[in-house]
XYZ file of C-alpha atoms in Angstrom:
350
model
C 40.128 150.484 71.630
C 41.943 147.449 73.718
C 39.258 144.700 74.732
C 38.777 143.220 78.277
C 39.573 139.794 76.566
C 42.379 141.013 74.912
C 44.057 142.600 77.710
C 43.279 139.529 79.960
C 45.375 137.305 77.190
C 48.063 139.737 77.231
C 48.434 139.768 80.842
C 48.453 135.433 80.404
C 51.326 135.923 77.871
C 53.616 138.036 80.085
C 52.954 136.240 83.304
C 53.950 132.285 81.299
C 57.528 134.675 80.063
C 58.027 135.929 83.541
C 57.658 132.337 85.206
C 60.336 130.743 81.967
C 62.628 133.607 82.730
C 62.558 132.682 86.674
C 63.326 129.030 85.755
C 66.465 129.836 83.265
C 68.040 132.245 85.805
C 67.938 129.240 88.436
C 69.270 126.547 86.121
C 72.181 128.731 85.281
C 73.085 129.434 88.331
C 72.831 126.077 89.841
C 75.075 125.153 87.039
C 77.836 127.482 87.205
C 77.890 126.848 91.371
C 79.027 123.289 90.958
C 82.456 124.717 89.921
C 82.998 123.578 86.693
C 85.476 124.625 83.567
C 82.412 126.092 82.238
C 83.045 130.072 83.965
C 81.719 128.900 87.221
C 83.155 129.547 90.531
C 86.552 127.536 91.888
C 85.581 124.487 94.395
C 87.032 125.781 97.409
C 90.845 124.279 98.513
C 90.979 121.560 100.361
C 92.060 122.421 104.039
C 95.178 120.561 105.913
C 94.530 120.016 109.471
C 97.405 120.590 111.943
C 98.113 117.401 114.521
C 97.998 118.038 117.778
C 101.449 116.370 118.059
C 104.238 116.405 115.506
C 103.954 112.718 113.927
C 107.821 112.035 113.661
C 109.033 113.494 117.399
C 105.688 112.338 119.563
C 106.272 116.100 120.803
C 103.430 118.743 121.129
C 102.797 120.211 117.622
C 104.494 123.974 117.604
C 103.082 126.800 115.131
C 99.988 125.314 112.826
C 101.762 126.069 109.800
C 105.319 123.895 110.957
C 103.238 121.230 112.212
C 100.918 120.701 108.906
C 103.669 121.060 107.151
C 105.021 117.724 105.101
C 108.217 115.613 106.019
C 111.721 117.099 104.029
C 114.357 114.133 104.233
C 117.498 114.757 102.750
C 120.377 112.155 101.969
C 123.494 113.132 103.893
C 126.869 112.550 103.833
C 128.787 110.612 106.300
C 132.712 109.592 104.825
C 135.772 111.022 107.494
C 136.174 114.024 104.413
C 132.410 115.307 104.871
C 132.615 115.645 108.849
C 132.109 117.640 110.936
C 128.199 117.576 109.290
C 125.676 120.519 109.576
C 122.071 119.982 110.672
C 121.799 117.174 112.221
C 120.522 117.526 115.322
C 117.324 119.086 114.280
C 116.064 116.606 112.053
C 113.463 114.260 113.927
C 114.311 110.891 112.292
C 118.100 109.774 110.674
C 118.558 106.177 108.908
C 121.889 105.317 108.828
C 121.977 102.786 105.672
C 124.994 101.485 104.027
C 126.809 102.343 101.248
C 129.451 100.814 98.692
C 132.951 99.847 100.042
C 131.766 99.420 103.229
C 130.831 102.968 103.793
C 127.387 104.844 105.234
C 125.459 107.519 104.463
C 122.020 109.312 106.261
C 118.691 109.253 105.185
C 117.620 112.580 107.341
C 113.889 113.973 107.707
C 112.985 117.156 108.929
C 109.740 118.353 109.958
C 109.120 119.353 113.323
C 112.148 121.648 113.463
C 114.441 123.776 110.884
C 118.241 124.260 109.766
C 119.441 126.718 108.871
C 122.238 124.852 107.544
C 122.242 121.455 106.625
C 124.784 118.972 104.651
C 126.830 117.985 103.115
C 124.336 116.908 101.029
C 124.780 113.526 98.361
C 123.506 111.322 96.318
C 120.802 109.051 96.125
C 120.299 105.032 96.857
C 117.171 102.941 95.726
C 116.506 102.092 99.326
C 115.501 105.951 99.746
C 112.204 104.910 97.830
C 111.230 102.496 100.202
C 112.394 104.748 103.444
C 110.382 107.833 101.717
C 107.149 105.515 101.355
C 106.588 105.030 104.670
C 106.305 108.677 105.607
C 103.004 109.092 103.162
C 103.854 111.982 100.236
C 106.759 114.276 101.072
C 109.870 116.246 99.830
C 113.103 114.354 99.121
C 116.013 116.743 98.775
C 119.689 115.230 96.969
C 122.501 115.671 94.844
C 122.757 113.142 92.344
C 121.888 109.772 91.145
C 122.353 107.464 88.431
C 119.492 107.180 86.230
C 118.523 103.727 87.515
C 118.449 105.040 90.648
C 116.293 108.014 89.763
C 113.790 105.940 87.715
C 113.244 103.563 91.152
C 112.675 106.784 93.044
C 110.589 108.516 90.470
C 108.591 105.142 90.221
C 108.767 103.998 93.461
C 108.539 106.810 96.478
C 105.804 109.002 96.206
C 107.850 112.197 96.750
C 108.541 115.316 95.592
C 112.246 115.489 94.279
C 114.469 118.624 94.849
C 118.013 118.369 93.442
C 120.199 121.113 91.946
C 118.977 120.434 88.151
C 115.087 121.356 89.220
C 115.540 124.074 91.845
C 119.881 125.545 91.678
C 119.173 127.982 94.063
C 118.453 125.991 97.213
C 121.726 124.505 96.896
C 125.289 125.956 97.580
C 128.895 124.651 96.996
C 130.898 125.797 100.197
C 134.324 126.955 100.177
C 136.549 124.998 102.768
C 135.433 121.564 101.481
C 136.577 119.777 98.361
C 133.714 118.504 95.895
C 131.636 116.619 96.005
C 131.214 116.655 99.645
C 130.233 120.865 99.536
C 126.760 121.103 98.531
C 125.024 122.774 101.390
C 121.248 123.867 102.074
C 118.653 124.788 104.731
C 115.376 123.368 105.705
C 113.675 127.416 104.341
C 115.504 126.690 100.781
C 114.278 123.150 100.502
C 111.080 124.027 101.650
C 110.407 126.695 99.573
C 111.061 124.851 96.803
C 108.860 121.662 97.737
C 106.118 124.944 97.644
C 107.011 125.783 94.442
C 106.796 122.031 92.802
C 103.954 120.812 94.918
C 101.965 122.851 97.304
C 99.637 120.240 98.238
C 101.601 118.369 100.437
C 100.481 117.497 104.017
C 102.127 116.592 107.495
C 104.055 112.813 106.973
C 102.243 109.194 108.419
C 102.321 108.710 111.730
C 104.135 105.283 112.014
C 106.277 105.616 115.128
C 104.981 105.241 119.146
C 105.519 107.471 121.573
C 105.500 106.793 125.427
C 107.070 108.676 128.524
C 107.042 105.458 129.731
C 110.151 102.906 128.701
C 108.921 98.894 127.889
C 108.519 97.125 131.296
C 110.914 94.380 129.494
C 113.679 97.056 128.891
C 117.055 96.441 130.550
C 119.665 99.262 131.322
C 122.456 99.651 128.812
C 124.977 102.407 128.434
C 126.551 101.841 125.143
C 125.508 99.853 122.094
C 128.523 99.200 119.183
C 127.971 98.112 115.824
C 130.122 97.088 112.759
C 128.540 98.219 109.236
C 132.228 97.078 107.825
C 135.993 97.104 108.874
C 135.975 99.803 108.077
C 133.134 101.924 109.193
C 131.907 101.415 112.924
C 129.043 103.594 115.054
C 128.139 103.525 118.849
C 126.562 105.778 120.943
C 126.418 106.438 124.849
C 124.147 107.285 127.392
C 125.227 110.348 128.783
C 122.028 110.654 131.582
C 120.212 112.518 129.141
C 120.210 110.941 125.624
C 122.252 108.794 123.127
C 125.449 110.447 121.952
C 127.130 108.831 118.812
C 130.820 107.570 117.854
C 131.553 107.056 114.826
C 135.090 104.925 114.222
C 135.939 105.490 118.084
C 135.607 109.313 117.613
C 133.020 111.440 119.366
C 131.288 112.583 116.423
C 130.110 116.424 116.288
C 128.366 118.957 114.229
C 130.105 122.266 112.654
C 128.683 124.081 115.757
C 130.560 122.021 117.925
C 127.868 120.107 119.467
C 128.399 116.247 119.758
C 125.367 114.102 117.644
C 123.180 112.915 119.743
C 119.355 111.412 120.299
C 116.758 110.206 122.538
C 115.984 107.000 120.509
C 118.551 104.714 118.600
C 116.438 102.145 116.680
C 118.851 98.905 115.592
C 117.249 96.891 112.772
C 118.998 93.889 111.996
C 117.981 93.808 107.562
C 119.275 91.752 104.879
C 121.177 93.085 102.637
C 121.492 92.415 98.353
C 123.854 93.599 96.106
C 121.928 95.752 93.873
C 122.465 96.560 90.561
C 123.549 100.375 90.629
C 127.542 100.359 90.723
C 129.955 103.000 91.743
C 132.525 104.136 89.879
C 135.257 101.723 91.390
C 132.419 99.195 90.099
C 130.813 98.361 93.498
C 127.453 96.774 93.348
C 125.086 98.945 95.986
C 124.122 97.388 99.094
C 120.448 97.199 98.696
C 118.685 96.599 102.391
C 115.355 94.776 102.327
C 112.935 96.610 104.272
C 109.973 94.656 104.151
C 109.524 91.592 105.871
C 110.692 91.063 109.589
C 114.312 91.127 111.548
C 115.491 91.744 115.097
C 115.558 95.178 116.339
C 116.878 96.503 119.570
C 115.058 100.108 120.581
C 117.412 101.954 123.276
C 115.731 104.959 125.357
C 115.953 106.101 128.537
C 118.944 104.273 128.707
C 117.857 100.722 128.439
C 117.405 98.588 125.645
C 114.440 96.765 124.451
C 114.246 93.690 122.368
C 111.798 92.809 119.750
C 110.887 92.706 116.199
C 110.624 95.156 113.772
C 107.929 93.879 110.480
C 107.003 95.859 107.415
C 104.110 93.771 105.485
C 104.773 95.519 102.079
C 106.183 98.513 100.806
C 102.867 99.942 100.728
C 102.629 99.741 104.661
C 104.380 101.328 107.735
C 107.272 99.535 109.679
C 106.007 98.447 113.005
C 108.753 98.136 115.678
C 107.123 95.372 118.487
C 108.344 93.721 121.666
C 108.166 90.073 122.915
C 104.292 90.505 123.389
C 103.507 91.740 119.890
C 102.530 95.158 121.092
C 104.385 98.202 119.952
C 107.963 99.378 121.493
C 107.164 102.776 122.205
C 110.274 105.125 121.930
C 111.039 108.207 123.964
C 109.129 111.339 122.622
C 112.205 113.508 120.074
C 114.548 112.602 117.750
C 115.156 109.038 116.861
C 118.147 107.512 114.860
C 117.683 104.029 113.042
C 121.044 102.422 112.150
C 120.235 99.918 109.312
C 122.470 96.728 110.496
C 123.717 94.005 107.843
C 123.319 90.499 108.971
C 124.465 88.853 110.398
C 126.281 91.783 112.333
C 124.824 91.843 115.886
C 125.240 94.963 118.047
C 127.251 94.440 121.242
C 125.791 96.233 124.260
C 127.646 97.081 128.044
C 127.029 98.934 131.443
């Protein structure tokens, strides 16, 4: 027969197991709640917050997803054989930047808007590294580029590369055009792809100011001219509304018809090096230096403002400033920065 002592002891013994068993369960599970490669649960995704304004246009952000979305610049053709273009006049920001023998080609971002078709697209430059920095991680979409050119982008940009070697299928050769000016895509193929190589990508810097308001400073203008070469000339005119662009004295339009055009034109007077990247007539690449300071002449509304434009590193954002040292807001939509050799001055009338 059990004792009173004994069953008192026993009743010690299961009530010292019950309390240890209480304590393991709770240090397990605060373990395994932190998340870690030890079975526990995933940390929840970081979360992208949409702006409340698109960062490239100054416009009022559209659908969350287009607006958190990151910037897609693609390197464009711009020789007399790859006109009419495609595209164009939905991107939010184009850098014209020259090229060897005198030529040009676009630096175009997209993010506020989509083509469906876009192109021709082309080959790489170093500067691209240095243009792609500014606008925080992104997607860079080309065709091409010699392998000193792809290290400095690799190295140098913090983007995401598309080209036809990592993702074929977002890139088409057209008939109708002779190669290599045929590679065509779309803002959905490009963007889709960007997905598929990084999907952690988030809506580009905010480096540009927006005002309704034109500089007080600002005098009117109708057209601005500029000489990249002998051979390769751009102006545009104020037609009441925006900026529309010549290119060699001709009225220069899209496959659609539509002439190119844009609320902003950004000149930046830059310096420019011969690089070290030939062509394959064995012309050194013009290299523009895009850190440091210049002239720059910001046309809106149409008038023209004078100032400075000043990029402290290639780490930091280029600042665009007037005669007081504050910013030189431009008109909220698209913008177009022609990169301007020295000591080439633009030539303004009306």
């Amino acid at each position: 027969m059990t004792s009173e002592v004994g069953v008192r002891a026993s009743a010690r013994r299961r009530r010292r197991l019950g309390i240890g068993l209480v304590a393991l369960l709770l240090l397990v599970a605060g373990c395994t709640s932190k998340g870690s490669g030890q079975g526990g649960a995933p940390a929840s995704p970081a979360t992208t917050t949409a702006p409340a304004t698109f960062p490239l246009t100054g416009l009022a952000g559209g659908g969350a997803a287009t607006a958190a979305r990151p910037a897609l610049s693609v390197k464009i053709d711009n020789i007399d054989i790859a006109r009419p273009q495609t595209g164009l006049n939905t991107a939010d920001v184009v850098v014209e930047q020259p090229v060897e023998g005198g030529l040009t080609r676009l630096f175009a971002t997209w993010q506020s808007k989509d083509a469906g078709q876009l192109g021709p697209v082309r080959s790489a430059r170093p500067v691209d590294a240095l243009l792609l920095r500014q606008l925080g991680p992104s997607l860079f979409a080309f065709e091409g580029a010699s392998a000193g050119v792809l290290q400095t982008i690799q190295r140098d940009s913090g983007a995401t590369l598309i080209d036809p070697s990592s993702a074929p299928g977002a890139f088409q050769r057209v008939s109708g055009r002779s190669a290599p000016h045929n590679v065509i895509s779309s803002t959905g193929a490009l963007y889709a792809a960007g997905q598929r190589a990084n999907a952690k990508l988030g809506p580009p810097r905010a480096f540009l100011t927006f005002s309704a308001t034109p500089s007080a400073a600002a005098k009117p203008t109708r057209v601005v001219r500029m000489s990249f070469s002998p051979s390769t000339r751009a102006s545009w005119q104020w037609d009441g509304s925006a900026f529309v662009r010549f290119q060699n004295g001709t009225l220069d339009r899209l496959t659609d018809g539509s002439a190119v055009s844009s609320a902003n034109v950004v000149v930046m007077s830059v310096a420019v090096r011969a690089g070290t990247n030939v062509d394959v007539r064995g012309n050194a690449t013009p290299d523009p230096v895009l850190t440091g300071s210049g002239r720059v002449w910001v046309l809106r509304d149409g008038k023209v403002a004078v100032g400075t434009w000043r990029r402290t590193s290639a780490n930091s954002p280029m600042e665009v400033l007037g005669a007081d040292g504050k910013p030189l807001a431009l008109h909220p939509g698209r913008t177009w920065v022609e990169l301007l050799p020295t000591p080439q001055q633009p030539t303004f009338s009306g």
